Amino acid sequence: MCENIDSIVINFNKDSVVLLNICVSFIMFGIALDIKVSDFRRIFQTPRIPLIGLFSEYVLLPLLTIALIAIFRPAPSFALGMILLATCPGGSTSNYMVHLSKGNTALSVTLTSITTLGAIVLTPLGFTLLARLFPYTSEILTTIDVSPLEMMKVILLIIALPVTLGMLSQRYLPDFTARIRPVISTLSMIIFLGFVTIAIINNWENLSGYVHCVFIVVTLHNSLALLMGFSFARLMGLTTRDARAVSIETGIQNTALGLAIAFQFFDGLGGMTMVLAWWGIWHLVSGFGLALFWRRRFG
């Protein structure tokens, strides 16, 4: 049954895609309310620590992804979903998870800020480059004719614009930003989770019939990403607080952006959407679970 995963399509009309893009933009605006120019200065003032985190996200995670694809040889659309995840920026809940774990929240915010803005260029280029490493995934890109430039234009609209507005609000309207920040943060998650819930209900037959196909590999992918981020940070001499931040930033990805790209350019291609949907659910469980474990075990 799993070999048919490429043929299923998640039902989404054009209005739903537009609504999803608006949801992602709203989430990005909420993230930007916590982004300061000083976050970017940190990488120049003490570059070693954030560079280790960025290396984990931008180099080690894609390498892990390519290795898992080579080992498990999943369906082409499934593999594309894994690659897209590996090139997406840090997730919108990662900063709170790091705070909950008593990790280095400032480092987490810095990494999220840099990867969020970097996604404008790195997500489309990284995804296109990695997807062409395997002939069977490269064939889908050729068939659908996915242009990195077109993907960049979409990401500019759903990331660059709301992030700019959020940073300007935080810089020039600090009192207003302080009042709306907690509301925006909570509301953005509720809106996105509500959107995903409705999509799951409308596509329940397909999702329930194929979720077992992605369960093991996606769960393993996410677990190894979290473990790898922590282990690499400690190996490089970072403190446990810093290592917790690097771990969570490596394993918690912005699946909202990934889903927006999947529907915008791949028309809800089966395995791709299934991977992103399951990761989006599972990384909340694994991320918050790990954060609570660290908090209670080590303080």
Short mmCIF file of N, CA and C in Angstrom, two decimals, residues 112-285:
data_model
loop_
_atom_site.label_atom_id
_atom_site.label_comp_id
_atom_site.label_asym_id
_atom_site.label_seq_id
_atom_site.Cartn_x
_atom_site.Cartn_y
_atom_site.Cartn_z
N THR A 112 16.98 30.98 15.49
CA THR A 112 15.70 31.07 14.80
C THR A 112 15.65 32.30 13.90
N SER A 113 16.17 33.42 14.41
CA SER A 113 16.18 34.67 13.64
C SER A 113 16.98 34.53 12.36
N ILE A 114 18.18 33.98 12.50
CA ILE A 114 19.07 33.86 11.34
C ILE A 114 18.52 32.88 10.32
N THR A 115 18.03 31.71 10.78
CA THR A 115 17.51 30.72 9.84
C THR A 115 16.21 31.17 9.19
N THR A 116 15.41 31.95 9.93
CA THR A 116 14.15 32.44 9.36
C THR A 116 14.43 33.39 8.19
N LEU A 117 15.34 34.34 8.40
CA LEU A 117 15.68 35.26 7.31
C LEU A 117 16.48 34.55 6.22
N GLY A 118 17.35 33.62 6.64
CA GLY A 118 18.15 32.88 5.67
C GLY A 118 17.32 31.99 4.77
N ALA A 119 16.12 31.60 5.27
CA ALA A 119 15.24 30.71 4.50
C ALA A 119 14.81 31.31 3.17
N ILE A 120 14.81 32.63 3.08
CA ILE A 120 14.41 33.29 1.84
C ILE A 120 15.26 32.80 0.66
N VAL A 121 16.53 32.57 0.93
CA VAL A 121 17.44 32.09 -0.12
C VAL A 121 17.78 30.62 0.07
N LEU A 122 18.09 30.22 1.30
CA LEU A 122 18.63 28.89 1.55
C LEU A 122 17.61 27.77 1.40
N THR A 123 16.34 28.03 1.73
CA THR A 123 15.34 26.96 1.59
C THR A 123 15.13 26.58 0.13
N PRO A 124 14.83 27.51 -0.78
CA PRO A 124 14.65 27.09 -2.18
C PRO A 124 15.91 26.54 -2.83
N LEU A 125 17.06 27.16 -2.57
CA LEU A 125 18.29 26.68 -3.19
C LEU A 125 18.74 25.36 -2.60
N GLY A 126 18.67 25.24 -1.25
CA GLY A 126 19.07 24.00 -0.59
C GLY A 126 18.17 22.84 -0.99
N PHE A 127 16.86 23.10 -1.02
CA PHE A 127 15.91 22.06 -1.39
C PHE A 127 16.15 21.58 -2.82
N THR A 128 16.32 22.51 -3.74
CA THR A 128 16.53 22.14 -5.15
C THR A 128 17.82 21.35 -5.33
N LEU A 129 18.87 21.79 -4.65
CA LEU A 129 20.17 21.12 -4.76
C LEU A 129 20.11 19.70 -4.21
N LEU A 130 19.56 19.54 -3.00
CA LEU A 130 19.52 18.22 -2.36
C LEU A 130 18.57 17.28 -3.09
N ALA A 131 17.46 17.82 -3.58
CA ALA A 131 16.48 16.96 -4.28
C ALA A 131 17.06 16.40 -5.57
N ARG A 132 18.05 17.07 -6.13
CA ARG A 132 18.64 16.60 -7.39
C ARG A 132 19.77 15.58 -7.16
N LEU A 133 20.06 15.28 -5.90
CA LEU A 133 21.08 14.27 -5.61
C LEU A 133 20.62 12.86 -5.95
N PHE A 134 19.29 12.66 -5.85
CA PHE A 134 18.73 11.34 -6.15
C PHE A 134 17.96 11.41 -7.47
N PRO A 135 18.23 10.50 -8.40
CA PRO A 135 17.55 10.54 -9.69
C PRO A 135 16.03 10.50 -9.58
N TYR A 136 15.51 9.69 -8.65
CA TYR A 136 14.05 9.54 -8.58
C TYR A 136 13.35 10.74 -7.97
N THR A 137 14.05 11.56 -7.17
CA THR A 137 13.44 12.80 -6.69
C THR A 137 13.69 13.93 -7.69
N SER A 138 14.81 13.89 -8.35
CA SER A 138 15.12 14.90 -9.37
C SER A 138 14.10 14.82 -10.50
N GLU A 139 13.61 13.61 -10.79
CA GLU A 139 12.63 13.43 -11.86
C GLU A 139 11.33 14.18 -11.57
N ILE A 140 10.92 14.20 -10.28
CA ILE A 140 9.70 14.92 -9.91
C ILE A 140 9.90 16.42 -10.12
N LEU A 141 11.06 16.94 -9.72
CA LEU A 141 11.33 18.36 -9.90
C LEU A 141 11.30 18.74 -11.38
N THR A 142 11.85 17.86 -12.20
CA THR A 142 11.86 18.12 -13.64
C THR A 142 10.45 18.10 -14.21
N THR A 143 9.65 17.13 -13.75
CA THR A 143 8.28 16.98 -14.24
C THR A 143 7.42 18.17 -13.84
N ILE A 144 7.56 18.60 -12.57
CA ILE A 144 6.74 19.70 -12.06
C ILE A 144 7.35 21.06 -12.42
N ASP A 145 8.65 21.06 -12.74
CA ASP A 145 9.36 22.29 -13.11
C ASP A 145 9.34 23.31 -11.97
N VAL A 146 9.94 22.90 -10.84
CA VAL A 146 10.02 23.78 -9.68
C VAL A 146 11.21 24.71 -9.83
N SER A 147 10.93 26.00 -9.85
CA SER A 147 11.98 27.00 -10.01
C SER A 147 12.37 27.57 -8.65
N PRO A 148 13.67 27.53 -8.29
CA PRO A 148 14.10 28.13 -7.03
C PRO A 148 13.73 29.61 -6.94
N LEU A 149 13.76 30.30 -8.10
CA LEU A 149 13.44 31.73 -8.11
C LEU A 149 11.96 31.95 -7.78
N GLU A 150 11.08 31.12 -8.35
CA GLU A 150 9.66 31.24 -8.05
C GLU A 150 9.39 30.93 -6.59
N MET A 151 10.07 29.90 -6.06
CA MET A 151 9.91 29.56 -4.65
C MET A 151 10.40 30.70 -3.76
N MET A 152 11.48 31.33 -4.19
CA MET A 152 12.03 32.46 -3.45
C MET A 152 11.03 33.62 -3.39
N LYS A 153 10.31 33.85 -4.49
CA LYS A 153 9.32 34.92 -4.52
C LYS A 153 8.21 34.67 -3.51
N VAL A 154 7.75 33.42 -3.44
CA VAL A 154 6.69 33.07 -2.49
C VAL A 154 7.18 33.24 -1.06
N ILE A 155 8.42 32.78 -0.79
CA ILE A 155 8.97 32.89 0.55
C ILE A 155 9.20 34.35 0.94
N LEU A 156 9.55 35.18 -0.04
CA LEU A 156 9.68 36.61 0.23
C LEU A 156 8.37 37.19 0.76
N LEU A 157 7.26 36.76 0.16
CA LEU A 157 5.95 37.28 0.57
C LEU A 157 5.52 36.75 1.93
N ILE A 158 5.77 35.46 2.19
CA ILE A 158 5.25 34.88 3.44
C ILE A 158 6.26 34.90 4.59
N ILE A 159 7.51 35.31 4.30
CA ILE A 159 8.50 35.45 5.39
C ILE A 159 9.03 36.87 5.47
N ALA A 160 9.63 37.36 4.38
CA ALA A 160 10.32 38.65 4.43
C ALA A 160 9.39 39.79 4.82
N LEU A 161 8.22 39.85 4.21
CA LEU A 161 7.29 40.94 4.48
C LEU A 161 6.79 40.93 5.93
N PRO A 162 6.22 39.81 6.43
CA PRO A 162 5.75 39.82 7.81
C PRO A 162 6.87 39.97 8.84
N VAL A 163 8.04 39.39 8.54
CA VAL A 163 9.17 39.53 9.48
C VAL A 163 9.62 40.99 9.55
N THR A 164 9.68 41.65 8.41
CA THR A 164 10.04 43.07 8.40
C THR A 164 9.06 43.90 9.20
N LEU A 165 7.76 43.65 8.98
CA LEU A 165 6.72 44.38 9.72
C LEU A 165 6.83 44.10 11.22
N GLY A 166 7.09 42.85 11.58
CA GLY A 166 7.22 42.50 12.99
C GLY A 166 8.41 43.17 13.65
N MET A 167 9.55 43.19 12.96
CA MET A 167 10.74 43.83 13.51
C MET A 167 10.56 45.35 13.61
N LEU A 168 9.90 45.95 12.62
CA LEU A 168 9.63 47.40 12.68
C LEU A 168 8.69 47.73 13.84
N SER A 169 7.71 46.88 14.04
CA SER A 169 6.77 47.08 15.15
C SER A 169 7.51 47.00 16.48
N GLN A 170 8.36 46.00 16.61
CA GLN A 170 9.12 45.82 17.85
C GLN A 170 10.11 46.96 18.09
N ARG A 171 10.64 47.52 16.99
CA ARG A 171 11.63 48.60 17.11
C ARG A 171 10.99 49.95 17.38
N TYR A 172 9.90 50.27 16.67
CA TYR A 172 9.34 51.61 16.75
C TYR A 172 8.05 51.71 17.56
N LEU A 173 7.43 50.58 17.86
CA LEU A 173 6.21 50.57 18.68
C LEU A 173 6.37 49.57 19.82
N PRO A 174 7.35 49.78 20.69
CA PRO A 174 7.66 48.80 21.73
C PRO A 174 6.51 48.54 22.70
N ASP A 175 5.77 49.56 23.09
CA ASP A 175 4.67 49.37 24.02
C ASP A 175 3.55 48.55 23.38
N PHE A 176 3.23 48.90 22.15
CA PHE A 176 2.20 48.17 21.40
C PHE A 176 2.62 46.72 21.21
N THR A 177 3.89 46.51 20.86
CA THR A 177 4.41 45.16 20.64
C THR A 177 4.35 44.34 21.92
N ALA A 178 4.71 44.95 23.04
CA ALA A 178 4.67 44.24 24.32
C ALA A 178 3.26 43.77 24.66
N ARG A 179 2.27 44.57 24.27
CA ARG A 179 0.88 44.20 24.57
C ARG A 179 0.38 43.07 23.67
N ILE A 180 0.77 43.11 22.39
CA ILE A 180 0.21 42.12 21.46
C ILE A 180 1.04 40.84 21.37
N ARG A 181 2.31 40.88 21.84
CA ARG A 181 3.19 39.73 21.68
C ARG A 181 2.59 38.43 22.22
N PRO A 182 2.16 38.38 23.49
CA PRO A 182 1.61 37.11 24.00
C PRO A 182 0.35 36.67 23.26
N VAL A 183 -0.46 37.63 22.86
CA VAL A 183 -1.70 37.31 22.14
C VAL A 183 -1.39 36.74 20.76
N ILE A 184 -0.48 37.41 20.04
CA ILE A 184 -0.11 36.98 18.69
C ILE A 184 0.52 35.60 18.72
N SER A 185 1.40 35.37 19.69
CA SER A 185 2.09 34.08 19.79
C SER A 185 1.10 32.94 19.98
N THR A 186 0.16 33.13 20.90
CA THR A 186 -0.85 32.08 21.18
C THR A 186 -1.82 31.94 20.02
N LEU A 187 -2.27 33.07 19.49
CA LEU A 187 -3.26 33.06 18.42
C LEU A 187 -2.72 32.42 17.15
N SER A 188 -1.45 32.69 16.84
CA SER A 188 -0.87 32.13 15.62
C SER A 188 -0.84 30.61 15.68
N MET A 189 -0.51 30.06 16.85
CA MET A 189 -0.48 28.61 17.01
C MET A 189 -1.88 28.03 16.92
N ILE A 190 -2.86 28.70 17.55
CA ILE A 190 -4.24 28.21 17.52
C ILE A 190 -4.77 28.21 16.09
N ILE A 191 -4.50 29.30 15.34
CA ILE A 191 -4.98 29.40 13.95
C ILE A 191 -4.36 28.30 13.09
N PHE A 192 -3.04 28.11 13.23
CA PHE A 192 -2.38 27.11 12.40
C PHE A 192 -2.84 25.70 12.76
N LEU A 193 -2.92 25.40 14.06
CA LEU A 193 -3.38 24.07 14.48
C LEU A 193 -4.82 23.83 14.04
N GLY A 194 -5.64 24.88 14.10
CA GLY A 194 -7.02 24.77 13.63
C GLY A 194 -7.07 24.48 12.15
N PHE A 195 -6.21 25.16 11.40
CA PHE A 195 -6.15 24.97 9.95
C PHE A 195 -5.74 23.53 9.63
N VAL A 196 -4.71 23.04 10.32
CA VAL A 196 -4.24 21.66 10.10
C VAL A 196 -5.31 20.65 10.48
N THR A 197 -6.02 20.91 11.60
CA THR A 197 -7.08 20.01 12.05
C THR A 197 -8.18 19.88 11.00
N ILE A 198 -8.60 21.01 10.44
CA ILE A 198 -9.64 20.99 9.40
C ILE A 198 -9.14 20.24 8.16
N ALA A 199 -7.88 20.45 7.80
CA ALA A 199 -7.31 19.76 6.65
C ALA A 199 -7.27 18.25 6.89
N ILE A 200 -6.94 17.84 8.12
CA ILE A 200 -6.90 16.42 8.46
C ILE A 200 -8.29 15.81 8.37
N ILE A 201 -9.29 16.51 8.90
CA ILE A 201 -10.67 16.01 8.86
C ILE A 201 -11.15 15.85 7.41
N ASN A 202 -10.84 16.84 6.58
CA ASN A 202 -11.28 16.80 5.18
C ASN A 202 -10.55 15.75 4.35
N ASN A 203 -9.38 15.31 4.84
CA ASN A 203 -8.59 14.32 4.10
C ASN A 203 -8.34 13.07 4.93
N TRP A 204 -9.25 12.79 5.85
CA TRP A 204 -9.02 11.73 6.83
C TRP A 204 -8.77 10.36 6.19
N GLU A 205 -9.50 10.06 5.13
CA GLU A 205 -9.38 8.74 4.50
C GLU A 205 -7.96 8.50 3.98
N ASN A 206 -7.42 9.48 3.27
CA ASN A 206 -6.06 9.34 2.77
C ASN A 206 -5.03 9.31 3.88
N LEU A 207 -5.18 10.25 4.83
CA LEU A 207 -4.20 10.37 5.91
C LEU A 207 -4.18 9.13 6.80
N SER A 208 -5.35 8.66 7.20
CA SER A 208 -5.41 7.50 8.09
C SER A 208 -4.92 6.24 7.39
N GLY A 209 -5.08 6.18 6.09
CA GLY A 209 -4.65 4.99 5.35
C GLY A 209 -3.16 4.92 5.09
N TYR A 210 -2.47 6.08 5.20
CA TYR A 210 -1.05 6.11 4.84
C TYR A 210 -0.12 6.61 5.96
N VAL A 211 -0.68 7.03 7.08
CA VAL A 211 0.17 7.60 8.12
C VAL A 211 1.19 6.58 8.63
N HIS A 212 0.84 5.30 8.62
CA HIS A 212 1.78 4.27 9.08
C HIS A 212 3.01 4.19 8.18
N CYS A 213 2.85 4.65 6.94
CA CYS A 213 3.97 4.59 5.99
C CYS A 213 5.08 5.58 6.36
N VAL A 214 4.72 6.68 7.01
CA VAL A 214 5.71 7.71 7.34
C VAL A 214 6.07 7.73 8.82
N PHE A 215 5.30 7.04 9.63
CA PHE A 215 5.45 7.12 11.09
C PHE A 215 6.87 6.81 11.56
N ILE A 216 7.38 5.64 11.18
CA ILE A 216 8.67 5.19 11.71
C ILE A 216 9.82 6.07 11.23
N VAL A 217 9.89 6.32 9.92
CA VAL A 217 11.03 7.07 9.37
C VAL A 217 11.02 8.52 9.86
N VAL A 218 9.84 9.16 9.89
CA VAL A 218 9.77 10.55 10.34
C VAL A 218 10.12 10.65 11.83
N THR A 219 9.60 9.73 12.63
CA THR A 219 9.91 9.73 14.07
C THR A 219 11.40 9.51 14.30
N LEU A 220 11.99 8.58 13.54
CA LEU A 220 13.43 8.34 13.65
C LEU A 220 14.22 9.56 13.18
N HIS A 221 13.82 10.15 12.08
CA HIS A 221 14.47 11.35 11.53
C HIS A 221 14.50 12.47 12.58
N ASN A 222 13.36 12.73 13.18
CA ASN A 222 13.26 13.79 14.18
C ASN A 222 14.08 13.47 15.43
N SER A 223 13.99 12.22 15.90
CA SER A 223 14.73 11.82 17.11
C SER A 223 16.23 11.93 16.91
N LEU A 224 16.71 11.48 15.75
CA LEU A 224 18.14 11.55 15.46
C LEU A 224 18.60 12.99 15.32
N ALA A 225 17.74 13.85 14.77
CA ALA A 225 18.09 15.27 14.62
C ALA A 225 18.29 15.91 16.00
N LEU A 226 17.39 15.63 16.93
CA LEU A 226 17.51 16.16 18.29
C LEU A 226 18.77 15.64 18.97
N LEU A 227 19.01 14.33 18.86
CA LEU A 227 20.19 13.71 19.47
C LEU A 227 21.47 14.23 18.84
N MET A 228 21.48 14.34 17.53
CA MET A 228 22.66 14.81 16.81
C MET A 228 23.01 16.25 17.19
N GLY A 229 22.00 17.12 17.28
CA GLY A 229 22.25 18.51 17.64
C GLY A 229 22.88 18.64 19.00
N PHE A 230 22.35 17.89 19.97
CA PHE A 230 22.90 17.94 21.33
C PHE A 230 24.31 17.37 21.38
N SER A 231 24.50 16.20 20.75
CA SER A 231 25.80 15.52 20.79
C SER A 231 26.89 16.34 20.11
N PHE A 232 26.56 16.93 18.98
CA PHE A 232 27.54 17.74 18.24
C PHE A 232 27.93 18.97 19.06
N ALA A 233 26.95 19.62 19.67
CA ALA A 233 27.23 20.82 20.47
C ALA A 233 28.14 20.49 21.65
N ARG A 234 27.87 19.38 22.31
CA ARG A 234 28.71 18.97 23.46
C ARG A 234 30.10 18.58 22.98
N LEU A 235 30.17 17.90 21.82
CA LEU A 235 31.46 17.49 21.26
C LEU A 235 32.31 18.71 20.94
N MET A 236 31.65 19.81 20.56
CA MET A 236 32.36 21.04 20.23
C MET A 236 32.65 21.90 21.46
N GLY A 237 32.33 21.38 22.64
CA GLY A 237 32.69 22.07 23.88
C GLY A 237 31.65 23.03 24.41
N LEU A 238 30.43 23.03 23.85
CA LEU A 238 29.39 23.93 24.36
C LEU A 238 28.84 23.42 25.68
N THR A 239 28.32 24.32 26.49
CA THR A 239 27.71 23.94 27.76
C THR A 239 26.41 23.18 27.49
N THR A 240 25.89 22.52 28.53
CA THR A 240 24.63 21.78 28.35
C THR A 240 23.48 22.73 28.01
N ARG A 241 23.49 23.95 28.56
CA ARG A 241 22.44 24.93 28.25
C ARG A 241 22.47 25.29 26.77
N ASP A 242 23.68 25.51 26.25
CA ASP A 242 23.81 25.82 24.82
C ASP A 242 23.44 24.60 23.97
N ALA A 243 23.85 23.44 24.42
CA ALA A 243 23.58 22.20 23.67
C ALA A 243 22.09 21.92 23.58
N ARG A 244 21.34 22.24 24.62
CA ARG A 244 19.89 22.05 24.58
C ARG A 244 19.27 22.94 23.51
N ALA A 245 19.76 24.16 23.41
CA ALA A 245 19.25 25.09 22.40
C ALA A 245 19.56 24.58 21.00
N VAL A 246 20.79 24.13 20.78
CA VAL A 246 21.19 23.63 19.46
C VAL A 246 20.38 22.39 19.10
N SER A 247 20.17 21.51 20.06
CA SER A 247 19.40 20.30 19.83
C SER A 247 17.98 20.62 19.36
N ILE A 248 17.31 21.48 20.09
CA ILE A 248 15.91 21.81 19.78
C ILE A 248 15.82 22.59 18.47
N GLU A 249 16.77 23.49 18.22
CA GLU A 249 16.74 24.24 16.97
C GLU A 249 16.98 23.32 15.76
N THR A 250 17.74 22.24 15.97
CA THR A 250 18.02 21.30 14.88
C THR A 250 16.82 20.40 14.61
N GLY A 251 16.10 20.03 15.67
CA GLY A 251 15.02 19.06 15.52
C GLY A 251 13.63 19.64 15.34
N ILE A 252 13.46 20.93 15.62
CA ILE A 252 12.14 21.56 15.49
C ILE A 252 12.14 22.45 14.26
N GLN A 253 11.41 22.02 13.23
CA GLN A 253 11.43 22.73 11.95
C GLN A 253 10.11 23.46 11.70
N ASN A 254 10.17 24.46 10.83
CA ASN A 254 9.00 25.25 10.50
C ASN A 254 8.15 24.50 9.45
N THR A 255 7.32 23.56 9.94
CA THR A 255 6.51 22.75 9.03
C THR A 255 5.41 23.58 8.37
N ALA A 256 5.04 24.70 8.98
CA ALA A 256 4.03 25.57 8.36
C ALA A 256 4.55 26.09 7.02
N LEU A 257 5.81 26.52 7.00
CA LEU A 257 6.42 26.98 5.74
C LEU A 257 6.52 25.82 4.76
N GLY A 258 6.92 24.65 5.27
CA GLY A 258 7.04 23.47 4.41
C GLY A 258 5.72 23.11 3.75
N LEU A 259 4.63 23.13 4.51
CA LEU A 259 3.32 22.82 3.95
C LEU A 259 2.90 23.86 2.92
N ALA A 260 3.20 25.12 3.20
CA ALA A 260 2.87 26.18 2.24
C ALA A 260 3.57 25.94 0.90
N ILE A 261 4.84 25.55 0.96
CA ILE A 261 5.59 25.25 -0.26
C ILE A 261 5.04 24.02 -0.96
N ALA A 262 4.70 22.99 -0.17
CA ALA A 262 4.18 21.74 -0.74
C ALA A 262 2.89 21.97 -1.51
N PHE A 263 2.00 22.79 -0.96
CA PHE A 263 0.73 23.04 -1.64
C PHE A 263 0.88 24.05 -2.78
N GLN A 264 1.79 24.99 -2.61
CA GLN A 264 1.98 26.03 -3.64
C GLN A 264 2.62 25.46 -4.91
N PHE A 265 3.61 24.56 -4.73
CA PHE A 265 4.39 24.08 -5.86
C PHE A 265 4.16 22.62 -6.23
N PHE A 266 3.64 21.82 -5.29
CA PHE A 266 3.49 20.39 -5.56
C PHE A 266 2.04 19.90 -5.45
N ASP A 267 1.10 20.83 -5.32
CA ASP A 267 -0.33 20.49 -5.29
C ASP A 267 -0.68 19.43 -4.25
N GLY A 268 -0.04 19.52 -3.08
CA GLY A 268 -0.37 18.59 -1.99
C GLY A 268 0.07 17.16 -2.28
N LEU A 269 1.20 16.99 -2.97
CA LEU A 269 1.72 15.67 -3.32
C LEU A 269 1.78 14.76 -2.09
N GLY A 270 1.19 13.56 -2.22
CA GLY A 270 0.97 12.64 -1.12
C GLY A 270 2.04 12.49 -0.06
N GLY A 271 3.14 11.82 -0.40
CA GLY A 271 4.16 11.53 0.59
C GLY A 271 4.77 12.78 1.18
N MET A 272 4.95 13.79 0.36
CA MET A 272 5.54 15.05 0.80
C MET A 272 4.68 15.69 1.89
N THR A 273 3.38 15.78 1.63
CA THR A 273 2.47 16.40 2.60
C THR A 273 2.34 15.55 3.86
N MET A 274 2.33 14.23 3.69
CA MET A 274 2.21 13.33 4.84
C MET A 274 3.40 13.47 5.79
N VAL A 275 4.59 13.56 5.21
CA VAL A 275 5.81 13.73 6.01
C VAL A 275 5.75 15.04 6.80
N LEU A 276 5.40 16.12 6.13
CA LEU A 276 5.34 17.43 6.77
C LEU A 276 4.26 17.46 7.86
N ALA A 277 3.09 16.86 7.57
CA ALA A 277 2.00 16.85 8.53
C ALA A 277 2.37 16.05 9.78
N TRP A 278 2.97 14.87 9.57
CA TRP A 278 3.32 14.05 10.73
C TRP A 278 4.46 14.67 11.54
N TRP A 279 5.45 15.23 10.85
CA TRP A 279 6.54 15.91 11.56
C TRP A 279 5.98 17.06 12.38
N GLY A 280 5.05 17.81 11.79
CA GLY A 280 4.44 18.95 12.49
C GLY A 280 3.76 18.55 13.77
N ILE A 281 3.15 17.36 13.78
CA ILE A 281 2.50 16.85 15.00
C ILE A 281 3.54 16.28 15.95
N TRP A 282 4.41 15.42 15.40
CA TRP A 282 5.35 14.69 16.25
C TRP A 282 6.40 15.59 16.90
N HIS A 283 6.88 16.62 16.18
CA HIS A 283 7.95 17.42 16.79
C HIS A 283 7.45 18.22 17.99
N LEU A 284 6.15 18.47 18.08
CA LEU A 284 5.60 19.09 19.29
C LEU A 284 5.68 18.13 20.47
N VAL A 285 5.37 16.87 20.20
CA VAL A 285 5.44 15.84 21.25
C VAL A 285 6.88 15.63 21.69
#
